[in-house]
Tab-separated table of C-alpha atoms and ligand atoms in Angstrom:
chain	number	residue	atom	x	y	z
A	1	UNK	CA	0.000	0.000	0.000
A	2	UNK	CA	2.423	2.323	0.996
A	3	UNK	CA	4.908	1.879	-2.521
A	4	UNK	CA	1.950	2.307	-4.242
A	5	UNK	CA	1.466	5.392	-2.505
A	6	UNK	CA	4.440	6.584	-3.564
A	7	UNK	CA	3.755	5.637	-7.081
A	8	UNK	CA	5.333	2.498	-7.954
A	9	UNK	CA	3.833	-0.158	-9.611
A	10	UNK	CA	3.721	-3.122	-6.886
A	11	UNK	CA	3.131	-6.915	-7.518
A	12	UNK	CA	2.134	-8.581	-4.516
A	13	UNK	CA	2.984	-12.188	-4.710
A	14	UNK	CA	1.844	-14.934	-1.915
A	15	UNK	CA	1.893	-18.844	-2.415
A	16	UNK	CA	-1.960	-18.568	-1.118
A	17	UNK	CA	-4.216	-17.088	-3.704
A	18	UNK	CA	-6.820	-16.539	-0.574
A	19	UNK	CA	-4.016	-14.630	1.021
A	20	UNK	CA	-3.722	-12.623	-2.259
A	21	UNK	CA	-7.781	-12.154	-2.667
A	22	UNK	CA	-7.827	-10.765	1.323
A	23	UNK	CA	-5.082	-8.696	0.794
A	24	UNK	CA	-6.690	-6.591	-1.921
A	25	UNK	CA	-10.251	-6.350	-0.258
A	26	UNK	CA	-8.465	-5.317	2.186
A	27	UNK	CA	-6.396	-2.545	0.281
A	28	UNK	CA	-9.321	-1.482	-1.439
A	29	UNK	CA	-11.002	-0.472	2.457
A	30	UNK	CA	-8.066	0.924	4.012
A	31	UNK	CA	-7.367	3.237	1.001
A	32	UNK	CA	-11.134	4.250	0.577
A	33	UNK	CA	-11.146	4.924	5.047
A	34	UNK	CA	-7.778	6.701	4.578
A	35	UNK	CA	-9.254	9.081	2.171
A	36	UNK	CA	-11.881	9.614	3.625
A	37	UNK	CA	-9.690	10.662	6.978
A	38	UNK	CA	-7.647	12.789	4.631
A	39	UNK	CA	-4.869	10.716	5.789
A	40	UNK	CA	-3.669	9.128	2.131
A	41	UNK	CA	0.188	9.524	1.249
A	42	UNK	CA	0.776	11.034	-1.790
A	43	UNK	CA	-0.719	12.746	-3.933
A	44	UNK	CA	-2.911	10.167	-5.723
A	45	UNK	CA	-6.528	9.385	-5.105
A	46	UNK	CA	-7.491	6.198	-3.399
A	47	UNK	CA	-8.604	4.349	-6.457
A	48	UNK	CA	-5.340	5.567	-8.504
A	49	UNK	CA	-3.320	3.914	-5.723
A	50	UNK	CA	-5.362	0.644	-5.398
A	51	UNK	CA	-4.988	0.720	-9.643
A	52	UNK	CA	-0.789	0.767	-9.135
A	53	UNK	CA	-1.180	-3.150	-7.426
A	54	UNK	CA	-1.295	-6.266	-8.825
A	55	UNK	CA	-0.882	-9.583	-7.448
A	56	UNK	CA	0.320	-13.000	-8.764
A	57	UNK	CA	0.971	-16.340	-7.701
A	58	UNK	CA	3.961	-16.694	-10.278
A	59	UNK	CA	7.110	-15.758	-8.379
A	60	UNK	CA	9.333	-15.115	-11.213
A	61	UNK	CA	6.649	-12.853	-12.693
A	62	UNK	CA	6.765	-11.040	-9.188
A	63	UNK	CA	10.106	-10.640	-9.196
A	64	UNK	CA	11.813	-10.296	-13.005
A	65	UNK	CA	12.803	-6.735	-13.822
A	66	UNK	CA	11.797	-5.429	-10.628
A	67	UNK	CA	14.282	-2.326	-9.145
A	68	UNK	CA	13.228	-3.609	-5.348
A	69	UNK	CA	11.850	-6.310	-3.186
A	70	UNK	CA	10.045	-6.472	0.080
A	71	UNK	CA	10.427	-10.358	1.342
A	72	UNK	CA	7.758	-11.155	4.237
A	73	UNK	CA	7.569	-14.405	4.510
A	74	UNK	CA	7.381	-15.951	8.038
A	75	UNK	CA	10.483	-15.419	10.391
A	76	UNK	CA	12.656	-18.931	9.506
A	77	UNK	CA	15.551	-18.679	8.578
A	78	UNK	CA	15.047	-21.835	5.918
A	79	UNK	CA	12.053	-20.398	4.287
A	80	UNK	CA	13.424	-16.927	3.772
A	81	UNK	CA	16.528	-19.004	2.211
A	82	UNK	CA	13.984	-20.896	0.231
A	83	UNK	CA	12.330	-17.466	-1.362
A	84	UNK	CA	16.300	-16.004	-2.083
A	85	UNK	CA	17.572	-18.638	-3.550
A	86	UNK	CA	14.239	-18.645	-5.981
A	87	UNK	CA	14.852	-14.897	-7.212
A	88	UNK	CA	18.671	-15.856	-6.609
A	89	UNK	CA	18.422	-16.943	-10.140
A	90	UNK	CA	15.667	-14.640	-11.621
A	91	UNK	CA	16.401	-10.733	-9.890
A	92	UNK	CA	18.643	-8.705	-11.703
A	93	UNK	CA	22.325	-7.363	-10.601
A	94	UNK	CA	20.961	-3.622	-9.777
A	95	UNK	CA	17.533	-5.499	-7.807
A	96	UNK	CA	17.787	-4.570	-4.172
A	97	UNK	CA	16.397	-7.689	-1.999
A	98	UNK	CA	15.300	-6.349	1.174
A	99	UNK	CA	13.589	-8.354	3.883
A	100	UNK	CA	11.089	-7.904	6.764
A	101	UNK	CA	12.620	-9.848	9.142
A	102	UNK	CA	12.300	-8.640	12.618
A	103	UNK	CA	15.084	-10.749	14.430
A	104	UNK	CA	17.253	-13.131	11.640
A	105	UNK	CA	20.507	-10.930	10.940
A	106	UNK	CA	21.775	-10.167	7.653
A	107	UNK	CA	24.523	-11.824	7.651
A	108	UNK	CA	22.802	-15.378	8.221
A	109	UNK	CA	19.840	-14.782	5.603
A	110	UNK	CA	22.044	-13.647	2.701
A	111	UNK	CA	25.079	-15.959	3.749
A	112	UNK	CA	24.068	-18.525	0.727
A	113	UNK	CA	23.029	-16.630	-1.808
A	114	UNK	CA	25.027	-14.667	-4.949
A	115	UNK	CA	23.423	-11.955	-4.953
A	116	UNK	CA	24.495	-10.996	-0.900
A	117	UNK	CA	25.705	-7.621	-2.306
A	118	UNK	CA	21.748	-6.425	-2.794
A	119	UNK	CA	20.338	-8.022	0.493
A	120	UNK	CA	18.983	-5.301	3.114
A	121	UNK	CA	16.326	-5.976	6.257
A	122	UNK	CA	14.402	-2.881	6.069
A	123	UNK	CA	12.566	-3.752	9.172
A	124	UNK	CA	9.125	-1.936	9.142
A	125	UNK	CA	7.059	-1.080	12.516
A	126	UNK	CA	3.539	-2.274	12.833
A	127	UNK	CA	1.073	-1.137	11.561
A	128	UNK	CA	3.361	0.491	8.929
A	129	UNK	CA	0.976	3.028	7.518
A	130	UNK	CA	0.603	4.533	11.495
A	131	UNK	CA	4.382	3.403	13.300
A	132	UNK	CA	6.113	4.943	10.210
A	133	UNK	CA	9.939	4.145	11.471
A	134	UNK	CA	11.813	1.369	9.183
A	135	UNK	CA	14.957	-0.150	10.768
A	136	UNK	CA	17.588	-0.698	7.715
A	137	UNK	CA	20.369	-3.230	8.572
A	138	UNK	CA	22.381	-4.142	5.003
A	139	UNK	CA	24.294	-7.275	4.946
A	140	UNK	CA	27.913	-7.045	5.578
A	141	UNK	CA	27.969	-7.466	1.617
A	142	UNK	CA	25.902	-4.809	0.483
A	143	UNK	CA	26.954	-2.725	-2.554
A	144	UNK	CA	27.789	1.122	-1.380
A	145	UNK	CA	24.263	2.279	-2.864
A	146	UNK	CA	22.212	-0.398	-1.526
A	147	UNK	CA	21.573	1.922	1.800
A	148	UNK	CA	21.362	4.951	0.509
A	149	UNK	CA	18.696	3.650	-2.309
A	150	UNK	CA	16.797	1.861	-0.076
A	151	UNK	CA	16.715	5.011	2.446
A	152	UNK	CA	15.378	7.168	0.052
A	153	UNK	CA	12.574	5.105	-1.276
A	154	UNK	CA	11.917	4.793	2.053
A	155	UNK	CA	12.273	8.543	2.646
A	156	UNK	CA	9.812	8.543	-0.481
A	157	UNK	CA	7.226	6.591	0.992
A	158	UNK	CA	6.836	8.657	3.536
A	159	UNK	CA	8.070	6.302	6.384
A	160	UNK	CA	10.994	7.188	8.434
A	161	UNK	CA	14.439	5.000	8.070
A	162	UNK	CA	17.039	4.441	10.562
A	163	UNK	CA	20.103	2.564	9.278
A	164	UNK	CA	22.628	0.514	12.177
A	165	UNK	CA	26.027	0.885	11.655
A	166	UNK	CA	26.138	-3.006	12.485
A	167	UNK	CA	23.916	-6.175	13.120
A	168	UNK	CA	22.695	-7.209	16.657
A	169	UNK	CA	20.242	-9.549	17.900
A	170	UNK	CA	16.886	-7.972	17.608
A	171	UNK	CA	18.134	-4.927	15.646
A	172	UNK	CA	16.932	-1.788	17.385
A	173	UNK	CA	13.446	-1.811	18.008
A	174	UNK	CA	12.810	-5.637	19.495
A	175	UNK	CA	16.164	-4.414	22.116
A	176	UNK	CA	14.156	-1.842	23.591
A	177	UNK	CA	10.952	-3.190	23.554
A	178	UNK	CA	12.600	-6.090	24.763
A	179	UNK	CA	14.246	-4.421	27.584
A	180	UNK	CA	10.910	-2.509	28.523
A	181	UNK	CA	9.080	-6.033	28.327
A	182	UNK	CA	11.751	-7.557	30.820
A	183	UNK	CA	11.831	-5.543	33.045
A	184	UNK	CA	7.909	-5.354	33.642
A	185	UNK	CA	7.570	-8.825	34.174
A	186	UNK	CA	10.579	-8.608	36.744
A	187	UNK	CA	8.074	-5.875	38.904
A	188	UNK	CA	5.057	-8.292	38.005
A	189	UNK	CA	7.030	-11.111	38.970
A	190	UNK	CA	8.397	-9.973	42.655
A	191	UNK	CA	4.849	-8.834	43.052
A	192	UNK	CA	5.367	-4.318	42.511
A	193	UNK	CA	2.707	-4.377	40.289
A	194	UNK	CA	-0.018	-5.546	37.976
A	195	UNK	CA	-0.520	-5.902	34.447
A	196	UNK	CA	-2.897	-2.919	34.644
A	197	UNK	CA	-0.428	-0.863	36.008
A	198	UNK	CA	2.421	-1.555	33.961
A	199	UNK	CA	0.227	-0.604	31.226
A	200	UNK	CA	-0.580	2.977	32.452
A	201	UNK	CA	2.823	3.891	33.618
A	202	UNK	CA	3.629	3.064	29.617
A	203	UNK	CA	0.430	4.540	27.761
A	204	UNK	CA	-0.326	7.078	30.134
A	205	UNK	CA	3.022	7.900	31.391
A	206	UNK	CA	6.454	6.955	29.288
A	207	UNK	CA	4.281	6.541	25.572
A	208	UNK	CA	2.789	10.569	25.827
A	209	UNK	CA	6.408	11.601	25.664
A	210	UNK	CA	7.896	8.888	23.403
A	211	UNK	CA	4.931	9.771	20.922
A	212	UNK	CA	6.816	12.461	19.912
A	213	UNK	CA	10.798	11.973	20.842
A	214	UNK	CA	12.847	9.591	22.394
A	215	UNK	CA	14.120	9.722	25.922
A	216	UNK	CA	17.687	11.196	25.399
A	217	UNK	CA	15.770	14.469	24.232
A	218	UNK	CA	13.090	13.926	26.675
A	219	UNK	CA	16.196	14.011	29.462
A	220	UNK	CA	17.624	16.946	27.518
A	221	UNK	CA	14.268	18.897	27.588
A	222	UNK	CA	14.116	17.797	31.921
A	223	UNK	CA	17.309	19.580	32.775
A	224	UNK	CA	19.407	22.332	31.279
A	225	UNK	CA	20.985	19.882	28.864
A	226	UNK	CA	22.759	16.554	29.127
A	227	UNK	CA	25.676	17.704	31.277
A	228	UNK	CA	22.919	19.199	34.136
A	229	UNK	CA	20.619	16.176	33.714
A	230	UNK	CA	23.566	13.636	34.401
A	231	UNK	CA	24.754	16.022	37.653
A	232	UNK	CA	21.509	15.938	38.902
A	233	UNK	CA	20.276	12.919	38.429
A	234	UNK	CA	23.454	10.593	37.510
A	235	UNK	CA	23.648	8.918	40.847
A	236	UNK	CA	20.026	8.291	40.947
A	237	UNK	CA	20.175	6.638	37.398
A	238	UNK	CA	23.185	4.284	38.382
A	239	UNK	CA	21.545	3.322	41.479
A	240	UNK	CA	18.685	1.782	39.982
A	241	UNK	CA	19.979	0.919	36.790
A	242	UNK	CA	22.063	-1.472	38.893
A	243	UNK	CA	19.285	-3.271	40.065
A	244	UNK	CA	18.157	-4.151	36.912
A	245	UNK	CA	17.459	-7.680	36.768
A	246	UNK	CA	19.200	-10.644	34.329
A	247	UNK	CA	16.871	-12.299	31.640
A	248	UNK	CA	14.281	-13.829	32.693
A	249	UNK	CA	12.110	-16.649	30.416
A	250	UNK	CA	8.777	-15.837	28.469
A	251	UNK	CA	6.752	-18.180	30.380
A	252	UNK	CA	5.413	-19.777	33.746
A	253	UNK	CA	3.614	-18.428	36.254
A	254	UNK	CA	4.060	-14.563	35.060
A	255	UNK	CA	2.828	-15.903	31.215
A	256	UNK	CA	-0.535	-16.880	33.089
A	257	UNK	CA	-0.678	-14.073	35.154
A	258	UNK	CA	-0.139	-11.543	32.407
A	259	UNK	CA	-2.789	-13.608	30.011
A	260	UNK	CA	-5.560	-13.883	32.792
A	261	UNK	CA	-5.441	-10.483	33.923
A	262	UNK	CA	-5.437	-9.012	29.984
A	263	UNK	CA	-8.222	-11.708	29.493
A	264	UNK	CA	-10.199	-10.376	32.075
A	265	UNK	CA	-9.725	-6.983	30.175
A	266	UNK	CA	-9.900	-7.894	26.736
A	267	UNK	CA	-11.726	-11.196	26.019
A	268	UNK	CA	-10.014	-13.290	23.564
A	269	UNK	CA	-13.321	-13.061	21.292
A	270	UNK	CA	-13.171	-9.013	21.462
A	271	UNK	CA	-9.851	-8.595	19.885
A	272	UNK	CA	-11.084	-7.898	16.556
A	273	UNK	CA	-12.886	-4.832	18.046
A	274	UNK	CA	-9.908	-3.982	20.316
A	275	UNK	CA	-7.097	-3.920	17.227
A	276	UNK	CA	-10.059	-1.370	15.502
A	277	UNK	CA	-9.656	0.628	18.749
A	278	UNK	CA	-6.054	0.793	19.172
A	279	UNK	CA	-6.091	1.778	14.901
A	280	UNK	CA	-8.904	4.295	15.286
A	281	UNK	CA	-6.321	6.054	17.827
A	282	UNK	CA	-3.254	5.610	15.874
A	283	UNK	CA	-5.242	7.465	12.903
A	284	UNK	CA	-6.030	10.385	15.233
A	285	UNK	CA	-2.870	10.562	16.352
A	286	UNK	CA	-1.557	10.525	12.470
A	287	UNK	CA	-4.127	13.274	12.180
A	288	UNK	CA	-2.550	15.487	14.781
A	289	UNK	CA	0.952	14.723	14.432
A	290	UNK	CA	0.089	15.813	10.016
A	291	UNK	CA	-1.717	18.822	11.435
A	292	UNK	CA	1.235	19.719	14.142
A	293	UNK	CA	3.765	19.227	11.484
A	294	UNK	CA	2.061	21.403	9.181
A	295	UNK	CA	1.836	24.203	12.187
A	296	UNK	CA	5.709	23.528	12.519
A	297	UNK	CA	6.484	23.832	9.206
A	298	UNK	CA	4.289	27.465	8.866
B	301	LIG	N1	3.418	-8.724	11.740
B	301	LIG	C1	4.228	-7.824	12.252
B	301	LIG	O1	3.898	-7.090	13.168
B	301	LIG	C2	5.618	-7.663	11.683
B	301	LIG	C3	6.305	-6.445	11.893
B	301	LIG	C4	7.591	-6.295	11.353
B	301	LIG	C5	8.166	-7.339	10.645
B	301	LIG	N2	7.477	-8.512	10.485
B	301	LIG	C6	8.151	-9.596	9.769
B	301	LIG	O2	7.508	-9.780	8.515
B	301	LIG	C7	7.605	-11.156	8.158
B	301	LIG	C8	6.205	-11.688	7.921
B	301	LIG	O3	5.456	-11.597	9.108
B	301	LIG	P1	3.860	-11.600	9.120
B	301	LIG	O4	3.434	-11.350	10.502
B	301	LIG	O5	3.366	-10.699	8.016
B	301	LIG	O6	3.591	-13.108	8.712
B	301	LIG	P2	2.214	-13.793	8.249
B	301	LIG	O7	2.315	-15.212	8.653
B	301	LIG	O8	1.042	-12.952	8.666
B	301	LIG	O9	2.269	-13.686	6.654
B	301	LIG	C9	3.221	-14.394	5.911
B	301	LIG	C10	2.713	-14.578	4.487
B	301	LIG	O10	3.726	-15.286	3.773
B	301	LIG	C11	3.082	-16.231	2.932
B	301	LIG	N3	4.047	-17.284	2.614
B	301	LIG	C12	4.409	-18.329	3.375
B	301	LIG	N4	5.367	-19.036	2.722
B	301	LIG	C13	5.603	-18.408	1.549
B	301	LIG	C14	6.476	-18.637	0.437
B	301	LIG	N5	7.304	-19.667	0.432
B	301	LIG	N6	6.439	-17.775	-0.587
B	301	LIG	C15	5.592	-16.702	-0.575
B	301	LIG	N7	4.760	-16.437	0.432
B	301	LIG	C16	4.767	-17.266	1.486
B	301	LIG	C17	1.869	-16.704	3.734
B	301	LIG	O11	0.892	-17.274	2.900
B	301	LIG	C18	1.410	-15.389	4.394
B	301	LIG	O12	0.514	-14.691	3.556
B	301	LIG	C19	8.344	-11.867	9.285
B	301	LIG	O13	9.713	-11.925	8.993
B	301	LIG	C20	8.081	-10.950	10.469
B	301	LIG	O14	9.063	-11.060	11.466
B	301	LIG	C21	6.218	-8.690	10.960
């Protein structure tokens, strides 16, 4: 949705023509609620996007001639190897093969195939079209314009690209969330606090900031600066930062805790209408953050 946005002509290609038939009813909505929002990219109507994508169940017509591809097939490491070594043979030298993977480095998924030298993850946030930022992480092979082309069609998109200087486990993103996610069920897990809670100290506390900027500026914005922030509160940071706990595992008596209590909350059968919810409130926030922008940019 989003290339074709942009304006590029997209095939969508899935080895489930059901998958392909949902996708496009699906399109069709979005685009037709989006416009109706006023919250399209681009500058081309709803029905002039939905007319730039097409969808096949032939992979080498997916994939022949093509300047870029998006990969996002299901995170294992043998099936994405499966799909590469397919347009292996078929992509052409100046094709840039970028994946979705949120966790598999780089270096493992392009490892066996020749064309290594056009492999990127360009690791998008979900839902894309609302959680703009795309983590780019080239393989240690990449050609020297395989970042800088896949930035700016990213930049072109409209999404917002942050390239790591190296690989790491989890890239960016799935560190910190990890990290947040870890240390909540430590405090659930000695018994500081419930599921409930954890949730409003991060949607009503920590997420009102980080809607907008990340928590270096946030602790730039608290004090006079870095250098006053760390005299005042340096100490205080280091204190507790050392009692961070080690890894825990994603499971046990915490797993049932956290389940029953968001059960209790959000009924397994309700989810549908919780997801349209959560979207409904990631569109208004598009709404202000395009309208704020604007004000920013007058
Ligand atoms: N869902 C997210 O929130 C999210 C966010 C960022 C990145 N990702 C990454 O995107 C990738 C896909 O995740 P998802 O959640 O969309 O998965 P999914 O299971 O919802 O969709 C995968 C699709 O791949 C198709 N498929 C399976 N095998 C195939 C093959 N051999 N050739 C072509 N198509 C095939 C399936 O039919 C299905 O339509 C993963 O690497 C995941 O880590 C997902």
């Amino acid at each position: 949705m989003l290339f074709a946005a942009a304006g590029y002509r997209v095939t969508v290609y899935d080895i489930e023509i059901r998958q392909l038939e949902n996708a496009v009813s699906d399109i069709k909505m979005q685009l037709g609620d989006l416009e109706r929002q006023g919250l399209l990219r681009g500058t081309l109507s709803a029905d002039q996007q939905f007319q730039n994508i097409r969808t096949t169940t032939n992979f080498a017509d997916a994939v022949k001639d093509v300047m870029y591809i998006q990969e996002c097939v299901p995170e294992r490491l043998d099936l994405k190897a499966s799909v590469y070594a397919q347009a292996d043979s078929l992509m052409s030298d100046r094709c840039i093969l970028a994946s979705s993977a949120s966790a598999l480095l780089p270096s493992k998924l392009a490892a066996g195939i020749t064309h290594r030298n056009r492999f990127i993850v360009a690791h998008p946030t979900n839902p894309p079209f609302y959680a703009p930022l795309v983590e780019l992480i080239p393989s240690p092979w990449a050609d020297p314009d395989v970042v800088p082309t896949t930035n700016a069609i990213m930049e072109k998109l409209g999404q917002v690209p942050v390239v790591l200087k190296k690989e790491i486990e989890g890239f960016v993103l799935n560190r910190i969330q990890y990290s947040i996610m870890r240390e909540a069920w430590g405090l659930i897990k000695d018994g500081v606090i419930d599921v409930d809670g954890v949730d409003k100290v991060m949607s009503a506390g920590l997420g009102r900031r980080y809607a907008f900027m990340g928590p270096f500026e946030t602790a730039y914005l608290n004090a006079d600066g870095m250098y006053v922030y760390a005299e005042r509160y340096a100490a205080m940071i280091e204190g507790v930062m050392n009692t961070l706990k080690p890894t825990s595992t994603f499971g046990g008596p915490v797993l049932d805790q956290i389940q029953q209590e968001l059960e209790a909350r959000i009924p397994l059968d309700d989810l549908q209408k919780r997801r349209q919810w959560r979207d409904k409130r990631l569109a208004a926030l598009s709404q202000l953050n395009k309208r704020l922008d604007g004000e920013d940019d007058a």
